[in-house]
Coordinates of C-alpha atoms in Angstrom, one line a residue:
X959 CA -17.9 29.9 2.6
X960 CA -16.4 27.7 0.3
X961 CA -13.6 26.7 2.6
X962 CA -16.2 25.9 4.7
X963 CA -18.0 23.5 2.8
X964 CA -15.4 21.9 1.8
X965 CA -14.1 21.0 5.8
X966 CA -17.8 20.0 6.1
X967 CA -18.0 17.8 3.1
X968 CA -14.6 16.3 3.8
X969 CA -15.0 15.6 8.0
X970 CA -18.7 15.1 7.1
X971 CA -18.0 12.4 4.5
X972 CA -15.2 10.8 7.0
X973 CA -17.6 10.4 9.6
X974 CA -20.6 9.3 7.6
X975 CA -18.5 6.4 5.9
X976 CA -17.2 5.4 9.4
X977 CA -20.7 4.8 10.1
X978 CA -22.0 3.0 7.2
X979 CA -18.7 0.8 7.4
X980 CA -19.7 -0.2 11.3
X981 CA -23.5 -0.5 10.5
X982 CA -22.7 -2.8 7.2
X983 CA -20.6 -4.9 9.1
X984 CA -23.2 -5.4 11.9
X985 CA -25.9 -6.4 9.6
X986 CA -23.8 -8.5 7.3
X987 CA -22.3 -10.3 10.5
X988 CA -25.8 -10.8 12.0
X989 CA -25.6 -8.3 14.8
X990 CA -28.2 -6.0 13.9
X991 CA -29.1 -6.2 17.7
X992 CA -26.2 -4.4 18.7
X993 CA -27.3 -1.1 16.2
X994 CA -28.8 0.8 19.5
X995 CA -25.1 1.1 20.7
X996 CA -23.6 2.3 17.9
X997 CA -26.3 4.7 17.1
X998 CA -26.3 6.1 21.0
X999 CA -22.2 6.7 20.3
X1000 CA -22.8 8.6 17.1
X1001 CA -25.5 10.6 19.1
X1002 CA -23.3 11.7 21.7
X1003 CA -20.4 12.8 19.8
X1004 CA -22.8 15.0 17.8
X1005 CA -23.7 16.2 20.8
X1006 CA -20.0 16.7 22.3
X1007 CA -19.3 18.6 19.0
X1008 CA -22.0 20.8 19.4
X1009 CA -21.3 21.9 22.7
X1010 CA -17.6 22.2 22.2
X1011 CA -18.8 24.5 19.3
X1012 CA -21.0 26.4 21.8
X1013 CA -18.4 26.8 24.4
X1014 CA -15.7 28.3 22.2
X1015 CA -18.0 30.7 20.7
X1016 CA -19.6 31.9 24.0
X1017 CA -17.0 31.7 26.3
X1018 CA -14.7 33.7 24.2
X1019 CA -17.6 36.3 24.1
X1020 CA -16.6 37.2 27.6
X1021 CA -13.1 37.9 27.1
X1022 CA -11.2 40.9 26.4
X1023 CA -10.2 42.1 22.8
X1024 CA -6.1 40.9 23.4
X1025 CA -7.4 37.6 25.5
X1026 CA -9.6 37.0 22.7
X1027 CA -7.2 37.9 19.9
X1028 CA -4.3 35.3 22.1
X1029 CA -7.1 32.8 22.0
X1030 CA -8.5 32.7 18.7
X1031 CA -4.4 32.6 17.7
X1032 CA -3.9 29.9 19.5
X1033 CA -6.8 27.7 18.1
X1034 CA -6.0 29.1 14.8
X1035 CA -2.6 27.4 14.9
X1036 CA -4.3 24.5 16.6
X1037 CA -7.2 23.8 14.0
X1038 CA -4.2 23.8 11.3
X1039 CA -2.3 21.4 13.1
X1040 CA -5.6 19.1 13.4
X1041 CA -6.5 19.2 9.5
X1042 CA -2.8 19.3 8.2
X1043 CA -2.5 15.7 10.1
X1044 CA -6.5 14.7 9.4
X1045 CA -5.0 15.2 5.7
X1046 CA -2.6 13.3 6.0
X1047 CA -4.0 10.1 8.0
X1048 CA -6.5 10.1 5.3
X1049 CA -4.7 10.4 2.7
X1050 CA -2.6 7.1 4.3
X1051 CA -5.7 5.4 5.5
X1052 CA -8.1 5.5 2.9
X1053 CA -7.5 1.9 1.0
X1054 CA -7.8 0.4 4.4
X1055 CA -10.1 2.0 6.2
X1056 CA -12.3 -0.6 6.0
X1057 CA -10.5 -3.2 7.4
X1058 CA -8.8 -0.8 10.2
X1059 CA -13.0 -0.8 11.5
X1060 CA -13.9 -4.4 11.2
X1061 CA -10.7 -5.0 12.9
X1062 CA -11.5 -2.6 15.9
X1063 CA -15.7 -3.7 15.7
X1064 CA -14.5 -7.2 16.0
X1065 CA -12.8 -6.3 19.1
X1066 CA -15.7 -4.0 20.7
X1067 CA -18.2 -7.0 20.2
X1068 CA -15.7 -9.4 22.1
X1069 CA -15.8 -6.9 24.7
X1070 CA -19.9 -6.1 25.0
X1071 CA -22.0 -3.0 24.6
X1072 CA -19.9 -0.3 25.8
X1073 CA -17.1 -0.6 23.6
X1074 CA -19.5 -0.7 21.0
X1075 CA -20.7 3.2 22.1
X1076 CA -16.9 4.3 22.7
X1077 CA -15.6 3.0 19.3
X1078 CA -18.2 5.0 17.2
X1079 CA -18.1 7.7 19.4
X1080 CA -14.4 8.1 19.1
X1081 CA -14.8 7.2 15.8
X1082 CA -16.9 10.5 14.8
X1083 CA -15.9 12.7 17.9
X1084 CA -13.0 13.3 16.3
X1085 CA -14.2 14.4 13.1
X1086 CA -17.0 16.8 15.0
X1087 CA -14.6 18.4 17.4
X1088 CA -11.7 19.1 14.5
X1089 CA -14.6 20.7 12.3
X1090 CA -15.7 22.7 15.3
X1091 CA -13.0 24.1 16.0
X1092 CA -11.6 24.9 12.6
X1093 CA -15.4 26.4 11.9
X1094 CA -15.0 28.6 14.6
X1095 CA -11.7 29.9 13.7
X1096 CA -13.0 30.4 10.2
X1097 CA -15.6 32.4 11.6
X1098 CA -13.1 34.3 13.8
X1099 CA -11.3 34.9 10.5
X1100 CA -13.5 36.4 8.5
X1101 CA -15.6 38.5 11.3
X1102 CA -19.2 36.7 9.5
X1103 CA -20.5 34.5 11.9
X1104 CA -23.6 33.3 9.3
X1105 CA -22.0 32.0 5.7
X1106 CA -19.3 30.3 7.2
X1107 CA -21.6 28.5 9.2
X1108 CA -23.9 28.0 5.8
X1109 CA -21.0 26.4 4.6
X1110 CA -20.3 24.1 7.3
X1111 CA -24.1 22.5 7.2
X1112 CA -24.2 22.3 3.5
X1113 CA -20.9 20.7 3.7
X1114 CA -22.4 18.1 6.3
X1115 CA -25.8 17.7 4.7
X1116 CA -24.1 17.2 1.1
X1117 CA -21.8 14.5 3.3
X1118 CA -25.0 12.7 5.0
X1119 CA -26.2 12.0 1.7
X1120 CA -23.4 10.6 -0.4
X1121 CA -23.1 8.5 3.2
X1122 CA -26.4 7.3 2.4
X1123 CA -25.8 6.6 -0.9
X1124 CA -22.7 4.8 0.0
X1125 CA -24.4 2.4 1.9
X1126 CA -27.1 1.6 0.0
X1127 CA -24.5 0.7 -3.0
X1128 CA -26.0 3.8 -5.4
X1129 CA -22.8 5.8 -5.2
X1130 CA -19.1 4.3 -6.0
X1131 CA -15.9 6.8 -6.2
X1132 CA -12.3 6.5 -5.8
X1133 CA -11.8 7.7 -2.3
X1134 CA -8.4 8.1 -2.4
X1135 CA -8.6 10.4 -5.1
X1136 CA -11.3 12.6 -3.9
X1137 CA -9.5 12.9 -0.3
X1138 CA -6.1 13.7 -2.5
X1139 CA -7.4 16.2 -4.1
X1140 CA -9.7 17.9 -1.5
X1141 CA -7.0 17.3 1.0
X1142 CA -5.0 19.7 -1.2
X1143 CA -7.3 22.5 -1.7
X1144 CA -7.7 22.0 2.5
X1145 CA -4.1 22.5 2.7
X1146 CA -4.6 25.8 1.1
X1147 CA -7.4 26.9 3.2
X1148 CA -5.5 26.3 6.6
X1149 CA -2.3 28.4 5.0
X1150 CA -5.1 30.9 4.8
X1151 CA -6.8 30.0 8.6
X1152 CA -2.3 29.8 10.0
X1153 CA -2.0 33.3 8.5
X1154 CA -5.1 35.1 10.3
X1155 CA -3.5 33.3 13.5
X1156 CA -0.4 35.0 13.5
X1157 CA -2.2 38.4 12.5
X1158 CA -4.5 37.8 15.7
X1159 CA -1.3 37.4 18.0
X1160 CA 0.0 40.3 16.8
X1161 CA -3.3 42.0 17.5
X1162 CA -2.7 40.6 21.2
X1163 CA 1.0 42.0 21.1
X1164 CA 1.8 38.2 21.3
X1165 CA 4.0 38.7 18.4
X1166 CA 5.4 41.7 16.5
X1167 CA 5.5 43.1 13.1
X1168 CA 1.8 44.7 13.2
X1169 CA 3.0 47.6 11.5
X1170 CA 5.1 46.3 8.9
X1171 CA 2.8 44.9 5.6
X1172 CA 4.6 43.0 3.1
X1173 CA 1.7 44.7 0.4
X1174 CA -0.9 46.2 0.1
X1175 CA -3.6 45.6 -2.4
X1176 CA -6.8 46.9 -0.9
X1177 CA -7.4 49.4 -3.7
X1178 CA -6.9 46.6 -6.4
X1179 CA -8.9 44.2 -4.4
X1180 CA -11.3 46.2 -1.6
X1181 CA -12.4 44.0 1.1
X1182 CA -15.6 44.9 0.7
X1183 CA -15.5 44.0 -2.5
X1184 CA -17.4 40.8 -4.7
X1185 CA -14.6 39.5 -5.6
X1186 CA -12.4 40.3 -2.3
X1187 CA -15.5 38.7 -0.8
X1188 CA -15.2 35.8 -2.5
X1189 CA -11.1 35.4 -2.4
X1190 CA -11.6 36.2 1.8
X1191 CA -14.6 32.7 2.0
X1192 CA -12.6 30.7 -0.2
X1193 CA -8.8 31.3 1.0
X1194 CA -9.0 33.1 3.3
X1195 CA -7.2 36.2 1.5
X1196 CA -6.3 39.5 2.9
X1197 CA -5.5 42.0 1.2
X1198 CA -3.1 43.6 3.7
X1199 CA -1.0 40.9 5.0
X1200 CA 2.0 41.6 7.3
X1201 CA 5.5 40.2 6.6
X1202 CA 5.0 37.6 9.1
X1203 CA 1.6 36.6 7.8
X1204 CA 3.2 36.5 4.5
X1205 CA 6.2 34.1 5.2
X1206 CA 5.0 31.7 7.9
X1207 CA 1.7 31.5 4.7
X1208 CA 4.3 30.2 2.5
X1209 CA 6.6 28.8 4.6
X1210 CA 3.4 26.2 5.9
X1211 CA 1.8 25.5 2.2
X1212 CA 5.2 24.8 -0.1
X1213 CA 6.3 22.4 2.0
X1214 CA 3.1 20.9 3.4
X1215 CA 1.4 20.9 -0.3
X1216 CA 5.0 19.6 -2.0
X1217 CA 4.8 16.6 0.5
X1218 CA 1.5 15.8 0.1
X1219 CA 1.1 15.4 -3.8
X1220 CA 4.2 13.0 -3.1
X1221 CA 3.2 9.7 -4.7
X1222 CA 2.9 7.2 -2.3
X1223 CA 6.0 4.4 -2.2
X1224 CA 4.2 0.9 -3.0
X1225 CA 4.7 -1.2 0.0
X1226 CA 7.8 -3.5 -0.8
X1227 CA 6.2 -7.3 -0.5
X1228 CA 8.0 -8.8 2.8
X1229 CA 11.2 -11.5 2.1
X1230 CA 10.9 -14.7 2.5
X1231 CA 13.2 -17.3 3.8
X1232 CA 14.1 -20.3 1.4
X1233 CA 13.9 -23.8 2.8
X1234 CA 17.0 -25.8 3.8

């Protein structure tokens, strides 16, 4: 559940400052008039997520247990790939995201009202249809179709309002240190998410080593459990892993996480040419 939030919170909390950065910018630039377009984008990529969400949940209901297995797998590996570079932009981006929007609002208003709904619908589609599909994996995951989706919405609502307090100047943070370290804990979560991928394509006969568990802690640990609960919503834990779960999980976070909590290189100021 917690690993759920936290996608939520973080895709939530993207999206909702995209928003606030485009509606500031209108009102502070004297185009309050051109607010129904960006609204109507937002709108419809709520909407887009939301049946993206719906289609992969009920058109998977239809398959059989090794299509179904191969598919969630496959979007499993997908979703990782998604968040593992969402991480990454963000953690890039986030001094100048600001200036990245105006810079691509100031281009949509030269153009007229359409490019106004495409640039904020591409703006949050993206963040809906990566935490749709890393939801629904999730949920595939851990087999409980309710608390993960808890999660999600308390993640979102919890996003909506530190948008809102954003914009209306209550709330100041240091975004690039709450998408640092959120983006590492998220790092973690997807090892968990990659690992339940390969142990579905095994499931499918996609890929072998079923059989062969590199331990075994159910005993110590029961699934069932409070605690084994709580270790399964948070990362994703299993206490039965196969060997292939077991290295492709580490083989994903070492590097990913090592590279990550990198320091960024400062930018080296561009030469200039002396006069003759």
């Amino acid at each position: 559940m917690f690993g759920n939030y936290l996608i939520g919170l973080r895709e939530g909390l993207e999206a909702s400052l995209v928003v606030c950065i485009l509606i500031a910018y209108l009102v502070k630039t004297g185009n309050q008039r051109r607010l129904p377009p960006v609204w109507a984008g937002v709108g419809m990529a709520v909407a887009f997520s939301l049946a993206f969400g719906a289609l992969l949940q009920f058109g998977s209901s239809t398959l059989t247990f090794q299509a179904k297995e191969a598919l969630g797998g496959g979007l499993s590996i997908l979703s990782v790939a998604l968040v593992t570079w969402m991480v990454f932009w963000m953690r890039r981006t986030a001094r100048h995201l600001k200036t990245e929007l105006h810079g691509k609002l100031d281009a949509a208003l030269a153009v007229g009202t359409g490019a106004l709904v495409v640039t904020s619908f591409l703006a949050v589609g993206r963040e809906g249809l990566e935490t749709s599909l890393f939801i629904w994996t999730a949920v595939q995951a851990t087999g409980d179709g309710v608390r993960p989706l808890v999660g999600a919405l308390l993640g979102l609502a919890t996003s909506v309002v530190l948008g809102w307090l954003f914009y209306r100047g209550a709330l100041k943070i240091n975004l690039a240190k709450f998408f640092r370290w959120t983006g590492a804990m998220l790092v973690v979560v997807a090892a968990g998410v990659l690992a339940y991928g390969i142990h579905d394509l095994q499931e499918a006969d996609f890929l072998p080593g079923l059989s062969s568990l590199a331990f075994d802690v159910s005993a110590t640990i029961p699934p069932d459990s409070w605690y084994g609960t709580l270790l399964k919503g948070v990362f994703n834990f299993q206490p039965d892993p196969t060997v292939m779960q077991t290295v492709v999980w580490a083989a994903y976070v070492v590097p990913v996480m090592g590279l990550f909590l990198l320091p960024e290189r400062p930018k080296q100021p561009a030469a200039t040419t002396a006069p003759a």
